[in-house]
Amino acid sequence: MPSRPNINVLEEYVKAVMYLNKSALAIESELAGYPIQALDFTPEEAVTNRNKLEMYVDNLSHAYGSMDTFIVQVARSYLYVAEASSNSSLALVPLNNTGKELKEALALLARCRIDEALERYSEIELRILNATYQIENAKNALSKVNKATVAENHVSIVDSSQERLQKSLNSLRNATILMEIARKYGSLLKMLCSGNSPGSNNQLSDLLNDASKVKATGPLAPDIMNARNAIIGLVSREGAGQERQINSAQSSSGGQGGGAGYVPPSSDD
């Protein structure tokens, strides 16, 4: 029961699935740094598809007087697919070439070029936040799809697209967290990169704790891992250097290590 004579609802269902499949794959490819072919549809077409299905669902629910009727449930599931495809298609607009630039920012961070990394990230930060927002909306829409009401040959596409979107979202979130860590601890990182010792062990501990929480996952996993491990390596090297200095001081004082005011331990433990 089409809502209007000019709406072929089965064709719109197929379009929604096709748009979702292609846009989710394009997002993952963009972040992984692979060249992607131009899509054969526009974000505007995906939005139009979503609007048509929304109108169709609205008319169906009024015609049947219930959202529990199977035909309405089918239409609603495909509407959620269309919502996901329109959001993922819109995410590709700010993501255009952003994946490459984000990978460059992470590479600069891994090479201890902190100011350059932060400058590069600042140039694309709003685009990343916009794309992350759209991808999250797409993922949330797909979580509402009742797969029992979707054509069998479409279920696998919905599943694979949902997985791609989740991986891409995780990658963007963790890359963003890592760049925010670099921004927060910029002065400390530059000091460590130059081989100078910071005055506070608390800062080192906080930096190590924050960096260790970053997960290298999704299409940006290698880039995130390199930058995260470089930061952890800097902190670990500094910690090892401080330990050597302590051991050296203890040796020079006959193993007491305390100097004036030193109190020996109460037991061998």
XYZ file of N, CA and C in Angstrom:
807
model
N 0.856 -1.200 0.000
C 0.000 0.000 0.000
C 0.890 1.248 0.000
N 1.214 1.765 -1.177
C 2.054 2.970 -1.228
C 1.280 4.168 -0.705
N 2.010 5.100 -0.091
C 1.344 6.273 0.461
C 0.910 7.228 -0.635
N 1.632 7.186 -1.742
C 1.257 7.988 -2.907
C 1.520 7.147 -4.152
N 0.808 7.410 -5.246
C 0.977 6.598 -6.450
C 2.402 6.613 -6.991
N 3.149 7.698 -6.758
C 4.480 7.798 -7.350
C 5.567 7.177 -6.478
N 5.194 6.497 -5.390
C 6.181 5.865 -4.519
C 6.119 4.356 -4.719
N 7.195 3.792 -5.241
C 7.323 2.342 -5.350
C 8.050 1.883 -4.093
N 7.316 1.404 -3.113
C 7.890 1.164 -1.793
C 8.952 0.075 -1.809
N 8.750 -0.987 -2.600
C 9.754 -2.047 -2.664
C 11.067 -1.515 -3.236
N 10.954 -0.642 -4.200
C 12.160 -0.024 -4.772
C 12.863 0.853 -3.737
N 12.080 1.540 -2.924
C 12.669 2.387 -1.876
C 13.350 1.537 -0.806
N 12.790 0.364 -0.503
C 13.430 -0.545 0.442
C 14.819 -0.954 -0.073
N 14.866 -1.335 -1.325
C 16.133 -1.770 -1.922
C 17.142 -0.626 -1.944
N 16.667 0.571 -2.255
C 17.560 1.735 -2.266
C 18.158 1.974 -0.881
N 17.322 1.884 0.146
C 17.803 2.127 1.512
C 18.936 1.181 1.864
N 18.766 -0.086 1.532
C 19.791 -1.087 1.830
C 21.044 -0.830 0.997
N 20.869 -0.518 -0.272
C 22.008 -0.265 -1.146
C 22.800 0.966 -0.680
N 22.089 2.036 -0.340
C 22.760 3.247 0.126
C 23.535 2.975 1.417
N 22.935 2.190 2.303
C 23.602 1.861 3.566
C 24.878 1.070 3.307
N 24.770 0.051 2.488
C 25.911 -0.814 2.198
C 27.086 -0.018 1.626
N 26.808 0.814 0.661
C 27.875 1.550 -0.022
C 28.467 2.652 0.852
N 27.643 3.328 1.611
C 28.160 4.425 2.435
C 28.959 3.904 3.620
N 28.503 2.812 4.251
C 29.249 2.236 5.378
C 30.611 1.737 4.922
N 30.659 1.102 3.757
C 31.927 0.627 3.207
C 32.842 1.794 2.860
N 32.255 2.875 2.333
C 33.050 4.052 1.961
C 33.660 4.721 3.189
N 32.913 4.776 4.288
C 33.434 5.364 5.532
C 34.636 4.572 6.030
N 34.483 3.246 6.075
C 35.577 2.398 6.538
C 36.805 2.541 5.646
N 36.587 2.583 4.337
C 37.699 2.708 3.391
C 38.401 4.050 3.526
N 37.629 5.113 3.729
C 38.193 6.449 3.889
C 39.117 6.510 5.103
N 38.682 5.943 6.213
C 39.483 5.980 7.434
C 40.699 5.064 7.342
N 40.572 3.981 6.599
C 41.695 3.054 6.445
C 42.731 3.586 5.466
N 42.376 4.626 4.716
C 43.323 5.217 3.774
C 43.289 4.612 2.386
N 42.260 3.791 2.112
C 42.142 3.195 0.793
C 41.386 4.156 -0.136
N 41.796 4.207 -1.400
C 41.045 5.057 -2.337
C 39.642 4.497 -2.545
N 38.652 5.339 -2.488
C 37.272 4.887 -2.660
C 36.692 5.476 -3.938
N 35.901 4.664 -4.603
C 35.249 5.124 -5.817
C 34.092 6.057 -5.450
N 33.838 6.987 -6.341
C 32.728 7.908 -6.113
C 31.419 7.126 -6.044
N 30.585 7.468 -5.089
C 29.305 6.790 -4.939
C 28.385 7.157 -6.096
N 27.523 6.217 -6.463
C 26.600 6.463 -7.579
C 25.282 7.068 -7.088
N 25.311 7.660 -5.901
C 24.156 8.389 -5.388
C 24.678 9.514 -4.514
N 23.829 10.463 -4.214
C 24.232 11.603 -3.400
C 23.599 11.498 -2.014
N 24.159 12.201 -1.028
C 23.518 12.231 0.296
C 22.085 12.743 0.217
N 21.830 13.662 -0.713
C 20.474 14.198 -0.868
C 19.501 13.104 -1.304
N 19.961 12.203 -2.159
C 19.099 11.094 -2.583
C 18.801 10.157 -1.419
N 19.788 9.948 -0.569
C 19.579 9.094 0.605
C 18.580 9.729 1.565
N 18.662 11.047 1.726
C 17.715 11.760 2.590
C 16.310 11.695 1.991
N 16.190 11.844 0.679
C 14.896 11.758 0.004
C 14.282 10.381 0.199
N 15.112 9.348 0.092
C 14.657 7.973 0.324
C 14.103 7.824 1.741
N 14.798 8.385 2.682
C 14.361 8.322 4.076
C 13.032 9.052 4.264
N 12.890 10.216 3.662
C 11.660 11.003 3.788
C 10.461 10.273 3.171
N 10.679 9.613 2.031
C 9.598 8.870 1.389
C 9.113 7.726 2.284
N 10.065 7.019 2.880
C 9.689 5.892 3.730
C 9.036 6.366 5.024
N 9.444 7.511 5.515
C 8.804 8.061 6.707
C 7.336 8.391 6.421
N 7.096 8.981 5.265
C 5.724 9.308 4.883
C 4.900 8.032 4.685
N 5.534 7.020 4.110
C 4.843 5.751 3.869
C 4.453 5.090 5.195
N 5.380 5.066 6.157
C 5.099 4.474 7.464
C 3.985 5.240 8.167
N 4.022 6.539 8.072
C 3.005 7.357 8.719
C 1.620 7.052 8.147
N 1.537 6.950 6.830
C 0.251 6.644 6.196
C -0.234 5.231 6.534
N 0.707 4.291 6.579
C 0.337 2.915 6.916
C -0.223 2.816 8.329
N 0.444 3.477 9.262
C 0.017 3.393 10.659
C -1.379 3.974 10.838
N -1.684 5.012 10.058
C -3.033 5.583 10.126
C -4.050 4.654 9.457
N -3.612 4.021 8.365
C -4.542 3.144 7.634
C -4.894 1.909 8.447
N -3.912 1.348 9.142
C -4.153 0.124 9.911
C -4.516 0.414 11.360
N -4.240 1.618 11.805
C -4.589 1.990 13.169
C -3.722 1.338 14.220
N -2.613 0.723 13.800
C -1.726 0.060 14.751
C -0.324 -0.016 14.177
N 0.676 0.102 15.068
C 2.064 -0.042 14.642
C 2.506 -1.502 14.748
N 1.619 -2.389 15.251
C 1.973 -3.789 15.463
C 1.666 -4.659 14.243
N 0.941 -4.114 13.290
C 0.645 -4.880 12.079
C 1.948 -5.197 11.351
N 2.078 -6.417 10.848
C 3.355 -6.867 10.269
C 3.832 -5.957 9.145
N 2.944 -5.551 8.270
C 3.349 -4.703 7.146
C 3.903 -3.361 7.635
N 3.365 -2.884 8.755
C 3.870 -1.639 9.338
C 5.239 -1.879 9.974
N 5.390 -3.025 10.617
C 6.685 -3.362 11.213
C 7.776 -3.463 10.149
N 7.429 -4.057 9.022
C 8.387 -4.147 7.904
C 8.787 -2.752 7.446
N 7.791 -1.906 7.241
C 8.059 -0.549 6.775
C 8.921 0.228 7.773
N 8.642 0.046 9.058
C 9.420 0.759 10.078
C 10.877 0.285 10.094
N 11.087 -1.006 9.922
C 12.460 -1.519 9.886
C 13.232 -0.919 8.722
N 12.599 -0.833 7.572
C 13.283 -0.248 6.420
C 13.443 1.266 6.572
N 12.550 1.875 7.320
C 12.728 3.297 7.624
C 13.986 3.497 8.465
N 14.213 2.605 9.440
C 15.430 2.706 10.257
C 16.682 2.488 9.400
N 16.582 1.573 8.436
C 17.703 1.369 7.510
C 17.948 2.644 6.702
N 16.866 3.268 6.271
C 16.989 4.499 5.496
C 17.560 5.632 6.340
N 17.166 5.689 7.610
C 17.736 6.694 8.510
C 19.239 6.490 8.649
N 19.639 5.226 8.796
C 21.063 4.908 8.921
C 21.816 5.269 7.645
N 21.233 4.940 6.514
C 21.928 5.218 5.246
C 22.039 6.710 4.982
N 21.026 7.488 5.350
C 21.103 8.931 5.142
C 22.164 9.545 6.053
N 22.235 9.072 7.295
C 23.256 9.592 8.216
C 24.662 9.188 7.794
N 24.850 7.946 7.407
C 26.185 7.515 6.993
C 26.605 8.195 5.698
N 25.644 8.467 4.822
C 25.963 9.195 3.594
C 26.363 10.633 3.893
N 25.655 11.247 4.842
C 25.991 12.618 5.240
C 27.345 12.666 5.947
N 27.720 11.586 6.632
C 29.024 11.545 7.312
C 30.172 11.594 6.322
N 29.941 11.125 5.108
C 31.004 11.114 4.099
C 31.378 12.511 3.634
N 30.471 13.463 3.809
C 30.770 14.836 3.359
C 31.909 15.443 4.180
N 31.819 15.482 5.516
C 32.953 16.017 6.281
C 34.158 15.079 6.289
N 33.941 13.788 6.008
C 35.054 12.833 6.039
C 35.908 12.867 4.782
N 35.466 13.560 3.762
C 36.206 13.585 2.504
C 37.638 14.074 2.726
N 38.607 13.179 2.545
C 40.043 13.440 2.755
C 40.420 13.636 4.223
N 39.442 13.604 5.122
C 39.739 13.803 6.537
C 40.486 12.611 7.118
N 40.159 11.408 6.646
C 40.858 10.222 7.115
C 42.353 10.323 6.881
N 42.736 10.784 5.700
C 44.148 10.946 5.368
C 44.814 11.958 6.291
N 44.145 13.066 6.535
C 44.719 14.109 7.387
C 44.801 13.664 8.850
N 43.832 12.892 9.296
C 43.875 12.380 10.666
C 45.022 11.395 10.828
N 45.235 10.561 9.834
C 46.354 9.624 9.869
C 47.681 10.390 9.912
N 47.762 11.499 9.202
C 48.977 12.316 9.213
C 49.212 12.931 10.590
N 48.128 13.399 11.230
C 48.251 13.982 12.567
C 48.754 12.944 13.564
N 48.223 11.724 13.480
C 48.656 10.653 14.380
C 50.104 10.268 14.111
N 50.503 10.278 12.840
C 51.889 9.952 12.494
C 52.847 11.012 13.033
N 52.457 12.278 12.949
C 53.280 13.364 13.497
C 53.415 13.223 15.006
N 52.334 12.845 15.656
C 52.366 12.643 17.101
C 53.323 11.510 17.461
N 53.278 10.438 16.688
C 54.165 9.300 16.945
C 55.629 9.665 16.760
N 55.890 10.664 15.912
C 57.278 11.084 15.648
C 57.705 12.247 16.538
N 56.923 12.537 17.571
C 57.262 13.568 18.554
C 57.181 14.985 17.984
N 56.461 15.167 16.916
C 56.261 16.502 16.355
C 54.907 17.005 16.864
N 54.903 17.321 18.141
C 53.654 17.566 18.876
C 52.896 18.772 18.326
N 53.570 19.902 18.171
C 52.890 21.114 17.698
C 52.302 20.918 16.306
N 53.049 20.261 15.423
C 52.549 20.017 14.068
C 51.350 19.082 14.092
N 51.411 18.079 14.954
C 50.297 17.133 15.059
C 49.029 17.836 15.525
N 49.169 18.677 16.540
C 48.005 19.388 17.070
C 47.466 20.412 16.070
N 48.355 21.029 15.330
C 47.915 21.990 14.318
C 47.131 21.286 13.225
N 47.640 20.146 12.776
C 46.938 19.389 11.742
C 45.584 18.915 12.253
N 45.544 18.463 13.490
C 44.283 17.984 14.058
C 43.269 19.118 14.201
N 43.737 20.296 14.603
C 42.833 21.442 14.777
C 42.137 21.801 13.469
N 42.808 21.573 12.358
C 42.242 21.908 11.050
C 41.075 21.002 10.678
N 41.041 19.800 11.227
C 40.014 18.829 10.833
C 39.103 18.444 12.001
N 39.306 19.049 13.150
C 38.588 18.638 14.352
C 37.072 18.737 14.195
N 36.579 19.841 13.672
C 35.129 20.008 13.529
C 34.550 19.004 12.540
N 35.295 18.715 11.494
C 34.833 17.728 10.519
C 34.736 16.340 11.150
N 35.713 16.013 11.984
C 35.707 14.713 12.648
C 34.529 14.612 13.610
N 34.281 15.666 14.366
C 33.161 15.658 15.308
C 31.826 15.530 14.578
N 31.699 16.205 13.450
C 30.475 16.133 12.655
C 30.267 14.724 12.112
N 31.332 14.141 11.559
C 31.237 12.786 11.010
C 30.929 11.775 12.113
N 31.556 11.939 13.269
C 31.314 11.035 14.398
C 29.854 11.083 14.823
N 29.300 12.285 14.856
C 27.895 12.464 15.229
C 26.971 11.740 14.246
N 27.233 11.885 12.955
C 26.393 11.245 11.941
C 26.510 9.731 11.988
N 27.728 9.225 12.188
C 27.928 7.777 12.238
C 27.247 7.185 13.470
N 27.312 7.897 14.574
C 26.643 7.420 15.788
C 25.131 7.363 15.585
N 24.577 8.360 14.912
C 23.139 8.342 14.605
C 22.784 7.159 13.709
N 23.640 6.888 12.742
C 23.407 5.751 11.842
C 23.429 4.440 12.616
N 24.397 4.286 13.481
C 24.513 3.061 14.284
C 23.284 2.887 15.187
N 22.845 3.965 15.795
C 21.677 3.896 16.675
C 20.414 3.523 15.908
N 20.287 4.035 14.691
C 19.115 3.695 13.876
C 19.109 2.210 13.533
N 20.267 1.671 13.196
C 20.334 0.248 12.835
C 20.031 -0.652 14.023
N 20.321 -0.182 15.216
C 20.044 -0.994 16.399
C 18.547 -1.204 16.612
N 17.722 -0.394 15.958
C 16.268 -0.495 16.101
C 15.633 -1.401 15.042
N 16.424 -1.860 14.083
C 15.880 -2.689 13.006
C 15.488 -4.058 13.549
N 14.251 -4.452 13.266
C 13.794 -5.805 13.593
C 14.131 -6.699 12.409
N 15.188 -7.492 12.549
C 15.689 -8.266 11.414
C 14.724 -9.360 10.980
N 13.795 -9.701 11.834
C 12.787 -10.699 11.454
C 11.816 -10.144 10.426
N 11.810 -8.816 10.267
C 10.891 -8.186 9.317
C 11.603 -7.702 8.063
N 12.897 -8.001 7.964
C 13.683 -7.569 6.806
C 13.925 -8.771 5.893
N 13.934 -8.531 4.601
C 14.167 -9.614 3.637
C 15.470 -10.342 3.971
N 15.463 -11.659 3.810
C 16.607 -12.487 4.222
C 17.906 -12.037 3.562
N 17.855 -11.677 2.292
C 19.074 -11.269 1.590
C 19.546 -9.877 2.002
N 18.739 -9.161 2.783
C 19.139 -7.840 3.268
C 19.742 -7.889 4.668
N 19.473 -8.974 5.407
C 19.944 -9.058 6.792
C 21.461 -9.019 6.862
N 22.129 -9.768 5.989
C 23.594 -9.807 6.022
C 24.193 -8.441 5.718
N 23.538 -7.666 4.846
C 24.023 -6.325 4.514
C 23.855 -5.392 5.702
N 22.712 -5.509 6.376
C 22.484 -4.694 7.567
C 23.531 -5.027 8.633
N 23.787 -6.331 8.826
C 24.757 -6.758 9.841
C 26.168 -6.250 9.530
N 26.601 -6.440 8.289
C 27.963 -6.027 7.926
C 28.112 -4.511 7.978
N 27.072 -3.794 7.599
C 27.120 -2.327 7.652
C 27.169 -1.847 9.091
N 26.390 -2.485 9.945
C 26.390 -2.129 11.366
C 27.777 -2.352 11.974
N 28.422 -3.443 11.592
C 29.767 -3.744 12.095
C 30.778 -2.709 11.589
N 30.685 -2.350 10.323
C 31.606 -1.355 9.756
C 31.435 0.005 10.434
N 30.199 0.390 10.653
C 29.939 1.676 11.288
C 30.450 1.695 12.726
N 30.264 0.574 13.448
C 30.743 0.504 14.830
C 32.265 0.592 14.883
N 32.949 -0.113 13.995
C 34.408 -0.067 13.951
C 34.907 1.335 13.605
N 34.258 1.964 12.649
C 34.661 3.310 12.249
C 34.432 4.300 13.378
N 33.308 4.141 14.067
C 32.995 5.016 15.194
C 34.022 4.846 16.309
N 34.371 3.608 16.619
C 35.375 3.345 17.652
C 36.721 3.954 17.275
N 37.083 3.845 16.014
C 38.353 4.410 15.552
C 38.376 5.925 15.726
N 37.326 6.574 15.289
C 37.262 8.033 15.391
C 37.275 8.485 16.849
N 36.544 7.784 17.695
C 36.495 8.164 19.114
C 37.868 8.038 19.768
N 38.551 6.922 19.526
C 39.850 6.707 20.165
C 40.930 7.611 19.589
N 40.870 7.885 18.298
C 41.818 8.830 17.709
C 41.614 10.220 18.295
N 40.351 10.597 18.479
C 40.033 11.900 19.076
C 40.534 11.976 20.512
N 40.304 10.912 21.282
C 40.782 10.879 22.671
C 42.296 11.041 22.711
N 42.986 10.358 21.808
C 44.451 10.417 21.799
C 44.947 11.812 21.461
N 44.297 12.472 20.514
C 44.719 13.829 20.160
C 44.393 14.807 21.286
N 43.311 14.555 22.018
C 42.990 15.397 23.179
C 44.015 15.199 24.296
N 44.513 13.987 24.426
C 45.589 13.730 25.392
C 46.829 14.522 25.000
N 47.146 14.529 23.716
C 48.306 15.282 23.234
C 48.124 16.774 23.494
N 46.908 17.239 23.369
C 46.626 18.652 23.627
C 46.760 18.961 25.120
N 46.224 18.085 25.946
C 46.250 18.289 27.398
C 47.673 18.253 27.953
N 48.463 17.312 27.457
C 49.817 17.123 27.981
C 50.882 17.616 26.997
N 50.526 18.573 26.170
C 51.441 19.033 25.125
C 52.811 19.445 25.644
N 52.834 20.258 26.676
C 54.108 20.749 27.228
C 54.942 19.598 27.777
N 54.296 18.675 28.464
C 54.999 17.533 29.030
C 55.560 16.644 27.918
N 54.775 16.415 26.894
C 55.229 15.569 25.791
C 56.427 16.184 25.074
N 56.372 17.486 24.862
C 57.504 18.155 24.202
C 58.760 18.061 25.064
N 58.594 18.130 26.360
C 59.727 18.001 27.275
C 60.323 16.593 27.197
N 59.436 15.592 27.179
C 59.906 14.215 27.086
C 60.578 13.941 25.741
N 60.013 14.510 24.698
C 60.580 14.312 23.360
C 61.977 14.927 23.246
N 62.206 16.012 23.972
C 63.506 16.684 23.913
C 64.526 16.047 24.842
N 64.083 15.053 25.618
C 64.999 14.366 26.516
C 65.123 14.993 27.881
N 64.342 16.053 28.132
C 64.383 16.701 29.444
C 63.469 15.973 30.425
N 63.798 16.086 31.696
C 63.031 15.401 32.737
C 62.022 16.347 33.362
N 60.735 15.941 33.424
C 59.727 16.780 34.074
C 59.916 16.787 35.584
N 59.396 17.777 36.209
C 59.575 17.891 37.652
C 58.625 17.030 38.455
N 57.488 16.648 37.881
C 56.452 15.955 38.654
C 56.217 14.544 38.124
N 56.312 13.566 39.030
C 55.981 12.193 38.663
C 54.479 12.003 38.511
N 53.690 12.868 39.151
C 52.234 12.762 39.055
C 51.760 12.976 37.623
N 52.377 13.947 36.953
C 52.017 14.198 35.558
C 52.323 12.996 34.689
N 53.485 12.393 34.903
C 53.853 11.203 34.136
C 52.853 10.079 34.365
N 52.472 9.902 35.610
C 51.520 8.849 35.955
C 50.163 9.112 35.306
N 49.719 10.360 35.330
C 48.428 10.713 34.721
C 48.469 10.505 33.212
N 49.563 10.924 32.581
C 49.708 10.756 31.133
C 49.700 9.281 30.769
N 50.447 8.478 31.499
C 50.507 7.045 31.220
C 49.135 6.402 31.401
N 48.429 6.793 32.442
C 47.109 6.245 32.719
C 46.125 6.588 31.601
N 46.150 7.850 31.156
C 45.234 8.274 30.090
C 45.554 7.592 28.763
N 46.848 7.532 28.433
C 47.246 6.938 27.153
C 46.957 5.440 27.120
N 47.096 4.790 28.249
C 46.879 3.338 28.304
C 45.419 2.963 28.075
N 44.504 3.900 28.286
C 43.077 3.632 28.091
C 42.661 3.701 26.625
N 43.511 4.282 25.786
C 43.185 4.416 24.364
C 43.272 3.053 23.693
N 42.250 2.699 22.943
C 42.209 1.401 22.270
C 42.488 1.577 20.779
N 43.422 0.785 20.302
C 43.727 0.786 18.869
C 42.763 -0.173 18.186
N 41.749 0.370 17.547
C 40.695 -0.468 16.986
C 40.158 0.146 15.703
N 39.525 -0.696 14.881
C 38.900 -0.200 13.664
C 39.893 0.117 12.565
N 39.448 0.804 11.528
C 40.313 1.081 10.375
C 41.519 1.954 10.676
N 41.482 2.717 11.759
C 42.626 3.556 12.148
C 43.528 2.867 13.174
N 43.319 1.584 13.421
C 44.039 0.869 14.478
C 45.564 1.007 14.390
N 46.189 0.805 13.218
C 47.656 0.916 13.167
C 48.151 2.315 13.522
N 47.439 3.328 13.090
C 47.843 4.716 13.341
C 47.693 5.071 14.814
N 46.568 4.640 15.398
C 46.342 4.889 16.823
C 47.390 4.156 17.656
N 47.667 2.903 17.292
C 48.622 2.096 18.054
C 50.016 2.727 18.043
N 50.475 3.185 16.878
C 51.808 3.783 16.778
C 51.929 5.026 17.658
N 50.914 5.895 17.599
C 50.963 7.129 18.386
C 50.831 6.838 19.874
N 49.912 5.949 20.228
C 49.730 5.612 21.646
C 50.988 4.971 22.223
N 51.563 4.012 21.505
C 52.753 3.325 21.992
C 53.963 4.252 22.082
N 54.015 5.242 21.185
C 55.109 6.209 21.249
C 55.022 7.022 22.535
N 53.802 7.425 22.900
C 53.614 8.181 24.146
C 53.960 7.315 25.355
N 53.463 6.091 25.377
C 53.752 5.186 26.488
C 55.257 4.918 26.577
N 55.893 4.805 25.419
C 57.333 4.579 25.407
C 58.109 5.746 25.990
N 57.664 6.955 25.706
C 58.320 8.140 26.270
C 58.225 8.143 27.789
N 57.043 7.839 28.306
C 56.838 7.831 29.752
C 57.649 6.712 30.397
N 57.637 5.543 29.778
C 58.366 4.405 30.330
C 59.871 4.679 30.344
N 60.373 5.304 29.283
C 61.801 5.633 29.222
C 62.180 6.606 30.326
N 61.304 7.591 30.551
C 61.579 8.573 31.602
C 61.541 7.901 32.969
N 60.564 7.004 33.173
C 60.470 6.301 34.447
C 61.687 5.438 34.699
N 62.180 4.777 33.650
C 63.363 3.939 33.793
C 64.587 4.788 34.112
N 64.667 5.969 33.494
C 65.789 6.873 33.761
C 65.794 7.342 35.204
N 64.606 7.668 35.714
C 64.519 8.100 37.112
C 64.888 6.968 38.060
N 64.523 5.732 37.720
C 64.855 4.597 38.567
C 66.365 4.380 38.606
N 67.024 4.548 37.453
C 68.476 4.402 37.422
C 69.161 5.451 38.295
N 68.610 6.682 38.260
C 69.182 7.751 39.079
C 69.039 7.421 40.565
N 67.889 6.864 40.951
C 67.670 6.497 42.349
C 68.625 5.391 42.776
N 68.762 4.388 41.905
C 69.655 3.275 42.226
C 71.100 3.743 42.333
N 71.479 4.684 41.447
C 72.834 5.219 41.476
C 73.079 5.978 42.776
N 72.077 6.752 43.210
C 72.207 7.518 44.444
C 72.306 6.596 45.652
N 71.548 5.500 45.616
C 71.602 4.541 46.712
C 72.958 3.865 46.787
N 73.518 3.553 45.604
C 74.824 2.899 45.574
C 75.909 3.814 46.108
N 75.847 5.093 45.736
C 76.878 6.033 46.154
C 76.806 6.331 47.642
N 75.666 6.059 48.284
C 75.530 6.300 49.725
C 75.602 5.000 50.516
N 76.198 4.002 49.892
C 76.369 2.722 50.591
C 75.109 1.911 50.658
N 74.218 2.149 49.727
C 72.980 1.378 49.692
C 71.918 1.906 50.608
N 72.189 2.965 51.343
C 71.193 3.509 52.262
C 70.168 4.334 51.523
N 70.650 5.109 50.563
C 69.738 5.848 49.699
C 68.971 6.924 50.402
N 69.207 7.135 51.720
C 68.352 8.104 52.391
C 69.073 9.365 52.765
N 70.398 9.298 52.998
C 71.119 10.490 53.421
C 70.618 10.926 54.774
N 70.650 12.221 55.040
C 70.183 12.751 56.325
C 68.706 12.465 56.494
N 68.343 12.008 57.692
C 66.939 11.742 57.970
C 66.491 10.378 57.534
N 67.418 9.550 57.020
C 67.037 8.223 56.540
C 66.645 7.328 57.711
N 65.540 6.630 57.585
C 65.079 5.704 58.602
C 65.094 4.296 58.017
N 65.863 3.364 58.584
C 65.949 2.019 58.024
C 64.612 1.305 58.142
N 64.345 0.358 57.246
C 63.083 -0.389 57.323
C 63.033 -1.219 58.568
N 61.795 -1.508 59.016
C 61.607 -2.249 60.260
C 61.889 -3.732 60.083
N 61.880 -4.229 58.856
C 62.169 -5.637 58.623
C 62.754 -5.801 57.238
N 63.200 -7.005 56.909
C 63.749 -7.272 55.586
C 62.703 -7.110 54.506
N 61.445 -7.231 54.875
C 60.359 -7.083 53.906
C 60.278 -5.651 53.442
